[in-house]
mmCIF file of C-alpha atoms in Angstrom:
data_model
loop_
_atom_site.group_PDB
_atom_site.id
_atom_site.type_symbol
_atom_site.label_atom_id
_atom_site.label_comp_id
_atom_site.label_asym_id
_atom_site.label_seq_id
_atom_site.Cartn_x
_atom_site.Cartn_y
_atom_site.Cartn_z
ATOM 1 C CA MET A 1 94.617 51.599 36.679
ATOM 2 C CA GLU A 2 94.772 53.763 39.829
ATOM 3 C CA PRO A 3 94.321 51.816 43.083
ATOM 4 C CA ILE A 4 91.113 52.504 44.985
ATOM 5 C CA PRO A 5 92.166 54.714 47.940
ATOM 6 C CA LEU A 6 90.171 52.657 50.446
ATOM 7 C CA LEU A 7 92.025 49.531 49.341
ATOM 8 C CA THR A 8 95.550 50.858 49.769
ATOM 9 C CA PRO A 9 97.635 49.432 52.642
ATOM 10 C CA TYR A 10 98.248 51.370 55.823
ATOM 11 C CA LYS A 11 100.591 50.947 58.772
ATOM 12 C CA MET A 12 98.801 51.707 62.036
ATOM 13 C CA GLY A 13 101.483 51.815 64.700
ATOM 14 C CA GLN A 14 102.927 48.305 64.783
ATOM 15 C CA LEU A 15 99.963 46.860 62.857
ATOM 16 C CA ASN A 16 99.915 46.414 59.097
ATOM 17 C CA LEU A 17 96.507 46.881 57.486
ATOM 18 C CA ALA A 18 95.885 45.687 53.946
ATOM 19 C CA HIS A 19 93.184 48.302 53.390
ATOM 20 C CA ARG A 20 91.501 51.328 55.016
ATOM 21 C CA ILE A 21 87.999 49.812 55.472
ATOM 22 C CA VAL A 22 87.134 49.184 59.133
ATOM 23 C CA LEU A 23 84.084 47.475 60.614
ATOM 24 C CA ALA A 24 82.539 50.067 62.923
ATOM 25 C CA PRO A 25 81.282 48.994 66.352
ATOM 26 C CA LEU A 26 77.639 47.924 66.007
ATOM 27 C CA THR A 27 75.401 46.854 68.871
ATOM 28 C CA ARG A 28 73.638 43.601 67.845
ATOM 29 C CA GLN A 29 72.049 42.362 71.125
ATOM 30 C CA ARG A 30 72.688 38.671 70.560
ATOM 31 C CA SER A 31 74.948 37.977 73.559
ATOM 32 C CA TYR A 32 72.404 36.167 75.704
ATOM 33 C CA GLY A 33 72.793 37.026 79.369
ATOM 34 C CA ASN A 34 75.699 39.344 78.430
ATOM 35 C CA VAL A 35 77.815 36.335 77.384
ATOM 36 C CA PRO A 36 79.237 36.365 73.820
ATOM 37 C CA GLN A 37 77.804 33.442 71.837
ATOM 38 C CA PRO A 38 79.251 31.013 69.256
ATOM 39 C CA HIS A 39 77.209 32.638 66.473
ATOM 40 C CA ALA A 40 79.291 35.792 66.964
ATOM 41 C CA ALA A 41 82.328 33.877 65.706
ATOM 42 C CA LEU A 42 80.578 33.389 62.368
ATOM 43 C CA TYR A 43 79.308 36.964 62.266
ATOM 44 C CA TYR A 44 82.725 38.545 62.810
ATOM 45 C CA SER A 45 84.684 36.052 60.714
ATOM 46 C CA GLN A 46 82.276 36.671 57.807
ATOM 47 C CA ARG A 47 83.378 40.321 57.916
ATOM 48 C CA ALA A 48 87.072 39.561 58.354
ATOM 49 C CA SER A 49 89.412 39.961 55.421
ATOM 50 C CA ALA A 50 93.161 39.396 55.429
ATOM 51 C CA GLY A 51 94.807 42.491 56.867
ATOM 52 C CA GLY A 52 91.501 44.179 57.747
ATOM 53 C CA LEU A 53 90.453 45.700 61.075
ATOM 54 C CA LEU A 54 87.208 44.955 62.923
ATOM 55 C CA ILE A 55 85.882 46.736 66.024
ATOM 56 C CA THR A 56 83.412 44.789 68.127
ATOM 57 C CA GLU A 57 80.034 45.858 69.350
ATOM 58 C CA ALA A 58 80.125 47.889 72.555
ATOM 59 C CA THR A 59 81.115 45.587 75.415
ATOM 60 C CA GLY A 60 80.363 46.289 79.077
ATOM 61 C CA VAL A 61 83.168 46.874 81.564
ATOM 62 C CA SER A 62 81.111 45.916 84.645
ATOM 63 C CA ASP A 63 77.699 44.842 85.862
ATOM 64 C CA THR A 64 76.726 48.521 86.238
ATOM 65 C CA ALA A 65 77.674 49.252 82.626
ATOM 66 C CA GLN A 66 74.622 47.627 81.057
ATOM 67 C CA GLY A 67 71.653 49.406 79.506
ATOM 68 C CA TYR A 68 70.331 47.092 76.801
ATOM 69 C CA ARG A 69 69.213 43.489 76.508
ATOM 70 C CA ASP A 70 71.864 40.900 75.594
ATOM 71 C CA THR A 71 74.851 43.160 75.002
ATOM 72 C CA PRO A 72 78.203 41.461 75.671
ATOM 73 C CA GLY A 73 80.464 41.943 78.646
ATOM 74 C CA VAL A 74 84.166 41.521 79.287
ATOM 75 C CA TRP A 75 84.290 41.806 83.079
ATOM 76 C CA THR A 76 84.217 38.118 84.086
ATOM 77 C CA ALA A 77 86.323 35.031 83.396
ATOM 78 C CA GLU A 78 83.291 33.532 81.631
ATOM 79 C CA HIS A 79 83.196 36.499 79.250
ATOM 80 C CA VAL A 80 86.917 36.163 78.507
ATOM 81 C CA GLU A 81 86.566 32.469 77.663
ATOM 82 C CA ALA A 82 83.504 33.168 75.484
ATOM 83 C CA TRP A 83 85.354 35.828 73.482
ATOM 84 C CA LYS A 84 88.386 33.619 72.748
ATOM 85 C CA PRO A 85 86.883 31.486 69.918
ATOM 86 C CA ILE A 86 85.386 34.626 68.357
ATOM 87 C CA VAL A 87 88.775 36.339 68.277
ATOM 88 C CA ASP A 88 90.397 33.129 67.017
ATOM 89 C CA ALA A 89 87.888 32.926 64.140
ATOM 90 C CA VAL A 90 88.784 36.468 63.056
ATOM 91 C CA HIS A 91 92.523 35.849 63.348
ATOM 92 C CA ALA A 92 92.132 32.678 61.278
ATOM 93 C CA LYS A 93 91.029 34.926 58.407
ATOM 94 C CA GLY A 94 94.168 37.053 58.836
ATOM 95 C CA ALA A 95 92.270 40.033 60.264
ATOM 96 C CA LEU A 96 92.723 42.140 63.391
ATOM 97 C CA ILE A 97 90.045 42.840 65.996
ATOM 98 C CA PHE A 98 89.697 45.470 68.733
ATOM 99 C CA CYS A 99 87.136 45.215 71.539
ATOM 100 C CA GLN A 100 85.117 48.361 72.139
ATOM 101 C CA ILE A 101 84.676 48.804 75.899
ATOM 102 C CA TRP A 102 81.868 50.944 77.341
ATOM 103 C CA HIS A 103 79.770 52.000 80.264
ATOM 104 C CA VAL A 104 76.294 53.286 79.380
ATOM 105 C CA GLY A 105 76.014 55.545 82.424
ATOM 106 C CA ARG A 106 72.509 57.011 82.683
ATOM 107 C CA VAL A 107 71.279 55.302 79.490
ATOM 108 C CA SER A 108 69.846 52.420 81.487
ATOM 109 C CA THR A 109 66.949 51.261 83.622
ATOM 110 C CA TYR A 110 66.608 49.585 87.027
ATOM 111 C CA GLU A 111 66.119 46.286 85.168
ATOM 112 C CA TYR A 112 69.724 46.243 83.951
ATOM 113 C CA GLN A 113 71.376 47.419 87.167
ATOM 114 C CA PRO A 114 72.598 45.110 89.940
ATOM 115 C CA GLY A 115 70.010 44.875 92.679
ATOM 116 C CA GLY A 116 67.649 47.149 90.749
ATOM 117 C CA ALA A 117 69.734 50.189 91.685
ATOM 118 C CA ALA A 118 69.697 53.530 89.883
ATOM 119 C CA PRO A 119 72.064 53.839 86.890
ATOM 120 C CA LEU A 120 75.316 55.679 87.555
ATOM 121 C CA SER A 121 76.285 58.937 85.863
ATOM 122 C CA CYS A 122 78.123 62.207 86.326
ATOM 123 C CA THR A 123 74.724 63.768 87.011
ATOM 124 C CA ASP A 124 71.320 63.044 88.468
ATOM 125 C CA LYS A 125 69.638 64.530 85.366
ATOM 126 C CA GLY A 126 67.871 61.819 83.397
ATOM 127 C CA VAL A 127 67.705 61.133 79.679
ATOM 128 C CA GLY A 128 64.450 62.115 78.036
ATOM 129 C CA PRO A 129 62.363 59.447 76.262
ATOM 130 C CA GLN A 130 63.992 58.311 73.004
ATOM 131 C CA MET A 131 62.320 56.956 69.879
ATOM 132 C CA SER A 132 63.689 53.485 69.090
ATOM 133 C CA TYR A 133 64.379 52.056 65.632
ATOM 134 C CA ASP A 134 60.988 50.307 65.585
ATOM 135 C CA GLY A 135 58.923 53.304 66.660
ATOM 136 C CA ARG A 136 58.698 52.482 70.365
ATOM 137 C CA LEU A 137 59.330 55.158 72.960
ATOM 138 C CA GLU A 138 62.194 54.109 75.246
ATOM 139 C CA GLU A 139 62.349 55.521 78.757
ATOM 140 C CA PHE A 140 65.296 55.445 81.146
ATOM 141 C CA ALA A 141 65.568 55.450 84.917
ATOM 142 C CA PRO A 142 66.705 58.574 86.801
ATOM 143 C CA PRO A 143 70.459 58.209 87.408
ATOM 144 C CA ARG A 144 72.473 58.553 90.584
ATOM 145 C CA ARG A 145 75.282 61.111 90.568
ATOM 146 C CA LEU A 146 78.664 59.472 91.199
ATOM 147 C CA LYS A 147 80.529 60.786 94.208
ATOM 148 C CA VAL A 148 84.091 61.922 93.547
ATOM 149 C CA GLU A 149 85.449 59.085 95.655
ATOM 150 C CA GLU A 150 83.495 56.527 93.562
ATOM 151 C CA ILE A 151 84.966 57.597 90.218
ATOM 152 C CA PRO A 152 88.343 55.802 90.554
ATOM 153 C CA ALA A 153 86.510 52.466 90.805
ATOM 154 C CA ILE A 154 84.767 53.118 87.476
ATOM 155 C CA VAL A 155 88.103 54.052 85.904
ATOM 156 C CA ASP A 156 89.504 50.798 87.249
ATOM 157 C CA ASP A 157 86.626 48.859 85.676
ATOM 158 C CA PHE A 158 87.816 50.111 82.271
ATOM 159 C CA ARG A 159 91.383 49.096 83.135
ATOM 160 C CA LYS A 160 90.368 45.576 84.151
ATOM 161 C CA ALA A 161 88.104 45.190 81.121
ATOM 162 C CA ALA A 162 90.982 46.187 78.829
ATOM 163 C CA ARG A 163 93.222 43.575 80.465
ATOM 164 C CA ASN A 164 90.504 40.955 80.080
ATOM 165 C CA ALA A 165 90.113 41.828 76.397
ATOM 166 C CA ILE A 166 93.823 41.365 75.771
ATOM 167 C CA ASP A 167 93.725 38.094 77.726
ATOM 168 C CA ALA A 168 90.911 36.978 75.392
ATOM 169 C CA GLY A 169 93.260 37.549 72.448
ATOM 170 C CA PHE A 170 92.047 40.896 71.126
ATOM 171 C CA ASP A 171 94.638 43.005 69.309
ATOM 172 C CA GLY A 172 93.519 46.089 71.219
ATOM 173 C CA VAL A 173 90.615 47.970 72.760
ATOM 174 C CA GLU A 174 88.605 50.978 71.710
ATOM 175 C CA ILE A 175 87.353 53.136 74.589
ATOM 176 C CA HIS A 176 83.786 54.219 73.843
ATOM 177 C CA GLY A 177 83.696 57.962 74.514
ATOM 178 C CA ALA A 178 80.817 58.743 72.153
ATOM 179 C CA ASN A 179 77.071 58.450 71.538
ATOM 180 C CA GLY A 180 75.818 59.833 74.842
ATOM 181 C CA TYR A 181 77.182 57.113 77.123
ATOM 182 C CA LEU A 182 79.055 57.559 80.402
ATOM 183 C CA ILE A 183 82.306 59.062 79.151
ATOM 184 C CA GLU A 184 80.462 61.491 76.898
ATOM 185 C CA GLN A 185 78.109 62.355 79.758
ATOM 186 C CA PHE A 186 81.167 63.657 81.587
ATOM 187 C CA LEU A 187 82.517 65.391 78.452
ATOM 188 C CA LYS A 188 79.484 67.413 77.367
ATOM 189 C CA ASP A 189 78.007 70.313 79.292
ATOM 190 C CA SER A 190 74.380 69.467 78.523
ATOM 191 C CA ALA A 191 74.764 66.434 80.806
ATOM 192 C CA ASN A 192 77.652 67.358 83.082
ATOM 193 C CA ASP A 193 76.370 69.805 85.685
ATOM 194 C CA ARG A 194 79.020 69.040 88.294
ATOM 195 C CA THR A 195 80.746 71.790 90.279
ATOM 196 C CA ASP A 196 83.719 69.708 91.477
ATOM 197 C CA GLU A 197 86.960 68.818 89.682
ATOM 198 C CA TYR A 198 85.011 66.718 87.151
ATOM 199 C CA GLY A 199 82.697 69.508 85.969
ATOM 200 C CA GLY A 200 82.587 73.080 84.744
ATOM 201 C CA SER A 201 85.597 73.845 82.539
ATOM 202 C CA ILE A 202 86.528 71.783 79.491
ATOM 203 C CA GLU A 203 89.632 70.595 81.338
ATOM 204 C CA ASN A 204 87.528 69.333 84.226
ATOM 205 C CA ARG A 205 84.888 67.702 82.017
ATOM 206 C CA CYS A 206 87.631 65.841 80.117
ATOM 207 C CA ARG A 207 89.277 64.636 83.332
ATOM 208 C CA PHE A 208 87.315 61.377 83.610
ATOM 209 C CA ALA A 209 87.858 60.433 79.946
ATOM 210 C CA LEU A 210 91.590 61.058 80.196
ATOM 211 C CA GLU A 211 91.846 59.162 83.480
ATOM 212 C CA VAL A 212 90.263 56.179 81.738
ATOM 213 C CA VAL A 213 92.696 56.510 78.824
ATOM 214 C CA ASP A 214 95.641 56.780 81.206
ATOM 215 C CA ALA A 215 94.613 53.706 83.195
ATOM 216 C CA VAL A 216 93.979 51.588 80.097
ATOM 217 C CA VAL A 217 97.237 52.657 78.436
ATOM 218 C CA LYS A 218 99.224 51.847 81.576
ATOM 219 C CA GLU A 219 97.582 48.416 81.670
ATOM 220 C CA VAL A 220 97.855 47.287 78.033
ATOM 221 C CA GLY A 221 100.042 49.864 76.233
ATOM 222 C CA GLY A 222 99.084 52.798 74.014
ATOM 223 C CA HIS A 223 99.814 50.698 70.907
ATOM 224 C CA ARG A 224 96.716 48.676 71.825
ATOM 225 C CA VAL A 225 94.357 51.551 72.633
ATOM 226 C CA GLY A 226 92.006 53.653 70.511
ATOM 227 C CA ILE A 227 89.126 55.920 71.494
ATOM 228 C CA ARG A 228 85.877 56.919 69.807
ATOM 229 C CA LEU A 229 84.436 60.433 70.181
ATOM 230 C CA SER A 230 81.352 62.140 68.712
ATOM 231 C CA PRO A 231 81.718 65.866 69.509
ATOM 232 C CA PHE A 232 79.034 67.163 67.143
ATOM 233 C CA THR A 233 76.235 64.704 67.854
ATOM 234 C CA ASP A 234 73.405 64.945 70.370
ATOM 235 C CA TYR A 235 72.703 61.282 71.070
ATOM 236 C CA MET A 236 70.859 60.619 74.321
ATOM 237 C CA ASP A 237 70.496 64.336 75.137
ATOM 238 C CA CYS A 238 74.291 64.749 75.099
ATOM 239 C CA HIS A 239 75.420 67.899 73.312
ATOM 240 C CA ASP A 240 77.938 70.613 74.043
ATOM 241 C CA SER A 241 77.786 74.396 73.849
ATOM 242 C CA ASP A 242 81.248 74.490 72.198
ATOM 243 C CA PRO A 243 81.899 71.132 70.527
ATOM 244 C CA HIS A 244 84.870 72.467 68.559
ATOM 245 C CA ALA A 245 86.764 73.524 71.682
ATOM 246 C CA LEU A 246 85.916 70.233 73.387
ATOM 247 C CA ALA A 247 87.062 68.130 70.427
ATOM 248 C CA LEU A 248 90.247 70.131 69.961
ATOM 249 C CA HIS A 249 91.121 69.825 73.652
ATOM 250 C CA MET A 250 90.607 66.050 73.623
ATOM 251 C CA SER A 251 92.455 65.558 70.322
ATOM 252 C CA THR A 252 95.450 67.467 71.643
ATOM 253 C CA LYS A 253 95.526 65.932 75.134
ATOM 254 C CA LEU A 254 95.290 62.384 73.756
ATOM 255 C CA ASN A 255 98.774 62.816 72.286
ATOM 256 C CA ASN A 256 100.150 62.607 75.833
ATOM 257 C CA TYR A 257 99.147 58.938 76.007
ATOM 258 C CA ASN A 258 100.505 57.731 72.632
ATOM 259 C CA ILE A 259 97.302 55.863 71.795
ATOM 260 C CA ILE A 260 97.168 54.190 68.414
ATOM 261 C CA TYR A 261 94.068 55.866 66.966
ATOM 262 C CA LEU A 262 91.329 58.439 67.357
ATOM 263 C CA HIS A 263 87.987 57.346 65.882
ATOM 264 C CA MET A 264 85.674 60.308 65.380
ATOM 265 C CA VAL A 265 82.044 60.404 64.306
ATOM 266 C CA GLU A 266 81.347 62.818 61.464
ATOM 267 C CA LEU A 267 78.029 64.573 61.024
ATOM 268 C CA ARG A 268 75.743 62.815 58.582
ATOM 269 C CA MET A 269 76.199 63.715 54.926
ATOM 270 C CA ALA A 270 74.456 66.880 53.794
ATOM 271 C CA ILE A 271 72.437 66.907 50.570
ATOM 272 C CA VAL A 272 73.442 69.809 48.301
ATOM 273 C CA ASP A 273 71.953 70.063 44.787
ATOM 274 C CA GLY A 274 70.968 66.414 45.010
ATOM 275 C CA ARG A 275 74.488 65.283 45.932
ATOM 276 C CA ARG A 276 75.776 63.991 49.276
ATOM 277 C CA VAL A 277 78.443 66.272 50.680
ATOM 278 C CA VAL A 278 80.823 65.435 53.538
ATOM 279 C CA PRO A 279 80.657 68.260 56.132
ATOM 280 C CA LYS A 280 84.404 67.832 56.827
ATOM 281 C CA ARG A 281 84.377 69.343 60.279
ATOM 282 C CA LEU A 282 86.982 66.911 61.574
ATOM 283 C CA LEU A 283 90.094 68.327 59.874
ATOM 284 C CA PRO A 284 91.314 70.401 62.882
ATOM 285 C CA TYR A 285 91.245 67.302 65.087
ATOM 286 C CA ARG A 286 92.880 65.132 62.445
ATOM 287 C CA GLU A 287 95.692 67.702 62.335
ATOM 288 C CA ALA A 288 95.902 68.006 66.144
ATOM 289 C CA PHE A 289 96.052 64.269 66.847
ATOM 290 C CA LYS A 290 99.408 62.662 66.035
ATOM 291 C CA GLY A 291 98.311 59.030 65.713
ATOM 292 C CA THR A 292 96.055 57.279 63.222
ATOM 293 C CA PHE A 293 92.787 59.105 62.517
ATOM 294 C CA MET A 294 89.598 57.215 61.674
ATOM 295 C CA ALA A 295 86.403 58.865 60.417
ATOM 296 C CA ASN A 296 82.864 57.506 60.601
ATOM 297 C CA GLY A 297 79.698 59.064 59.253
ATOM 298 C CA GLY A 298 77.691 57.220 56.636
ATOM 299 C CA TYR A 299 80.410 57.207 53.957
ATOM 300 C CA ASP A 300 80.023 55.225 50.755
ATOM 301 C CA ARG A 301 82.716 53.886 48.399
ATOM 302 C CA GLU A 302 83.231 57.157 46.540
ATOM 303 C CA GLU A 303 83.129 59.486 49.543
ATOM 304 C CA GLY A 304 85.274 57.186 51.664
ATOM 305 C CA GLY A 305 87.871 56.961 48.935
ATOM 306 C CA LYS A 306 87.922 60.718 48.502
ATOM 307 C CA VAL A 307 88.522 61.532 52.179
ATOM 308 C CA VAL A 308 91.393 59.027 52.272
ATOM 309 C CA ALA A 309 92.891 60.358 49.023
ATOM 310 C CA ASP A 310 92.602 63.941 50.301
ATOM 311 C CA GLY A 311 94.393 63.088 53.551
ATOM 312 C CA TYR A 312 91.303 64.022 55.587
ATOM 313 C CA THR A 313 91.491 60.666 57.358
ATOM 314 C CA ASP A 314 93.666 57.559 57.423
ATOM 315 C CA LEU A 315 90.883 55.007 57.870
ATOM 316 C CA VAL A 316 87.114 54.966 57.373
ATOM 317 C CA SER A 317 84.778 52.844 59.481
ATOM 318 C CA PHE A 318 81.591 51.504 57.936
ATOM 319 C CA GLY A 319 78.577 50.436 59.964
ATOM 320 C CA ARG A 320 75.262 49.601 58.334
ATOM 321 C CA SER A 321 76.798 48.914 54.912
ATOM 322 C CA PHE A 322 79.286 46.453 56.475
ATOM 323 C CA LEU A 323 76.503 44.874 58.548
ATOM 324 C CA ALA A 324 74.579 44.079 55.356
ATOM 325 C CA ASN A 325 77.617 43.274 53.197
ATOM 326 C CA PRO A 326 80.016 40.901 54.933
ATOM 327 C CA ASP A 327 82.288 41.080 51.871
ATOM 328 C CA LEU A 328 82.244 44.891 51.714
ATOM 329 C CA PRO A 329 85.960 45.304 50.796
ATOM 330 C CA LYS A 330 85.493 42.936 47.834
ATOM 331 C CA ARG A 331 82.347 44.766 46.699
ATOM 332 C CA PHE A 332 84.171 48.096 46.904
ATOM 333 C CA GLU A 333 87.084 46.639 44.951
ATOM 334 C CA ILE A 334 84.981 45.644 41.967
ATOM 335 C CA GLY A 335 82.262 48.284 42.323
ATOM 336 C CA ALA A 336 79.541 45.703 42.983
ATOM 337 C CA GLU A 337 76.036 46.563 44.092
ATOM 338 C CA LEU A 338 75.479 46.501 47.856
ATOM 339 C CA ASN A 339 72.876 44.520 49.778
ATOM 340 C CA LYS A 340 70.329 46.738 51.514
ATOM 341 C CA TYR A 341 70.244 46.518 55.285
ATOM 342 C CA ASP A 342 67.069 45.683 57.190
ATOM 343 C CA ARG A 343 66.778 48.072 60.127
ATOM 344 C CA MET A 344 64.039 45.960 61.736
ATOM 345 C CA THR A 345 66.493 43.080 62.316
ATOM 346 C CA PHE A 346 69.343 45.134 63.780
ATOM 347 C CA TYR A 347 68.522 44.277 67.401
ATOM 348 C CA ILE A 348 66.409 41.117 67.334
ATOM 349 C CA SER A 349 67.649 38.080 69.270
ATOM 350 C CA ASP A 350 67.753 35.644 66.362
ATOM 351 C CA PRO A 351 71.263 34.174 65.897
ATOM 352 C CA VAL A 352 70.878 34.071 62.109
ATOM 353 C CA ILE A 353 68.214 36.410 60.723
ATOM 354 C CA GLY A 354 69.606 39.867 60.026
ATOM 355 C CA TYR A 355 72.918 38.719 61.469
ATOM 356 C CA THR A 356 74.737 35.992 59.535
ATOM 357 C CA ASP A 357 72.329 35.546 56.617
ATOM 358 C CA TYR A 358 73.268 38.537 54.456
ATOM 359 C CA PRO A 359 74.477 37.119 51.117
ATOM 360 C CA PHE A 360 78.018 37.232 49.748
ATOM 361 C CA LEU A 361 78.718 38.057 46.109
ATOM 362 C CA ASP A 362 79.583 34.439 45.413
#
């Protein structure tokens, strides 16, 4: 019997993975007061399998990085201590865990900013109202454009957060450069309207992202650093006039830093003649980047296995299906039916409901 491609082992730099199924970063909003909670240890350890890789929910690098209720941080000693038992619980299952570090930039309100200040961004253009998962219209505060001389301090926040994550026991960090947040605000020309060395050309718009990568790599080593990008999406009014050129530039330049992986968001599956079809736009970047390549984009067991077997990607990250199926690798192994996720409990504050109460096969 042929092995299932998603369940074949893979060597990622110095790390040995037993399979290719990765828990994608998923905001869960259950870190009360931005402090990771004990229930997160159960949540992550439920989804840990020997030799598997988990990526945490997006975790703030500073007090200006926040834009949502009860998302975790990693900028204080209290945060570091709170993360330690969570990491230990995952390691006890024989799994690996990376901390995704982020700054939301303009995707925030005065409520979440220190002293009720304006959110920080590369621009003073705001994000338009966004429809939330439960049908509410979310509105964001007008941002304040960062001065050139302020940018190194934000870069340093990422560096310090990466160090804190390693001190908490994480195996590495994933820099969040996707989904319309601060790094992507610099990357994409719909948001970045700067005329200085951080705006205009692709090289200039990528400067901030690569400065963050450089600082984090120098602090914790490229073997502990990944990055997530979403060149073809338009989350939070962030889109680019030439996403292919932007993605190719980033994929190529990242090789200079010897990071361990590039995690890229694929367009959602297209429906052709009643069948889901992978757009497969990521191949040029998979070929350009010399490290491990990870794809994300609503894959299922069959599609995920095919893109691994075809060499389109090394690893596949799963979000909503892993959220609802803590034993997803086992279910894929035996072809078991999957639990359905409940979108209405994605972001509630309850420490159990929609969080740790999804059933296992056994």
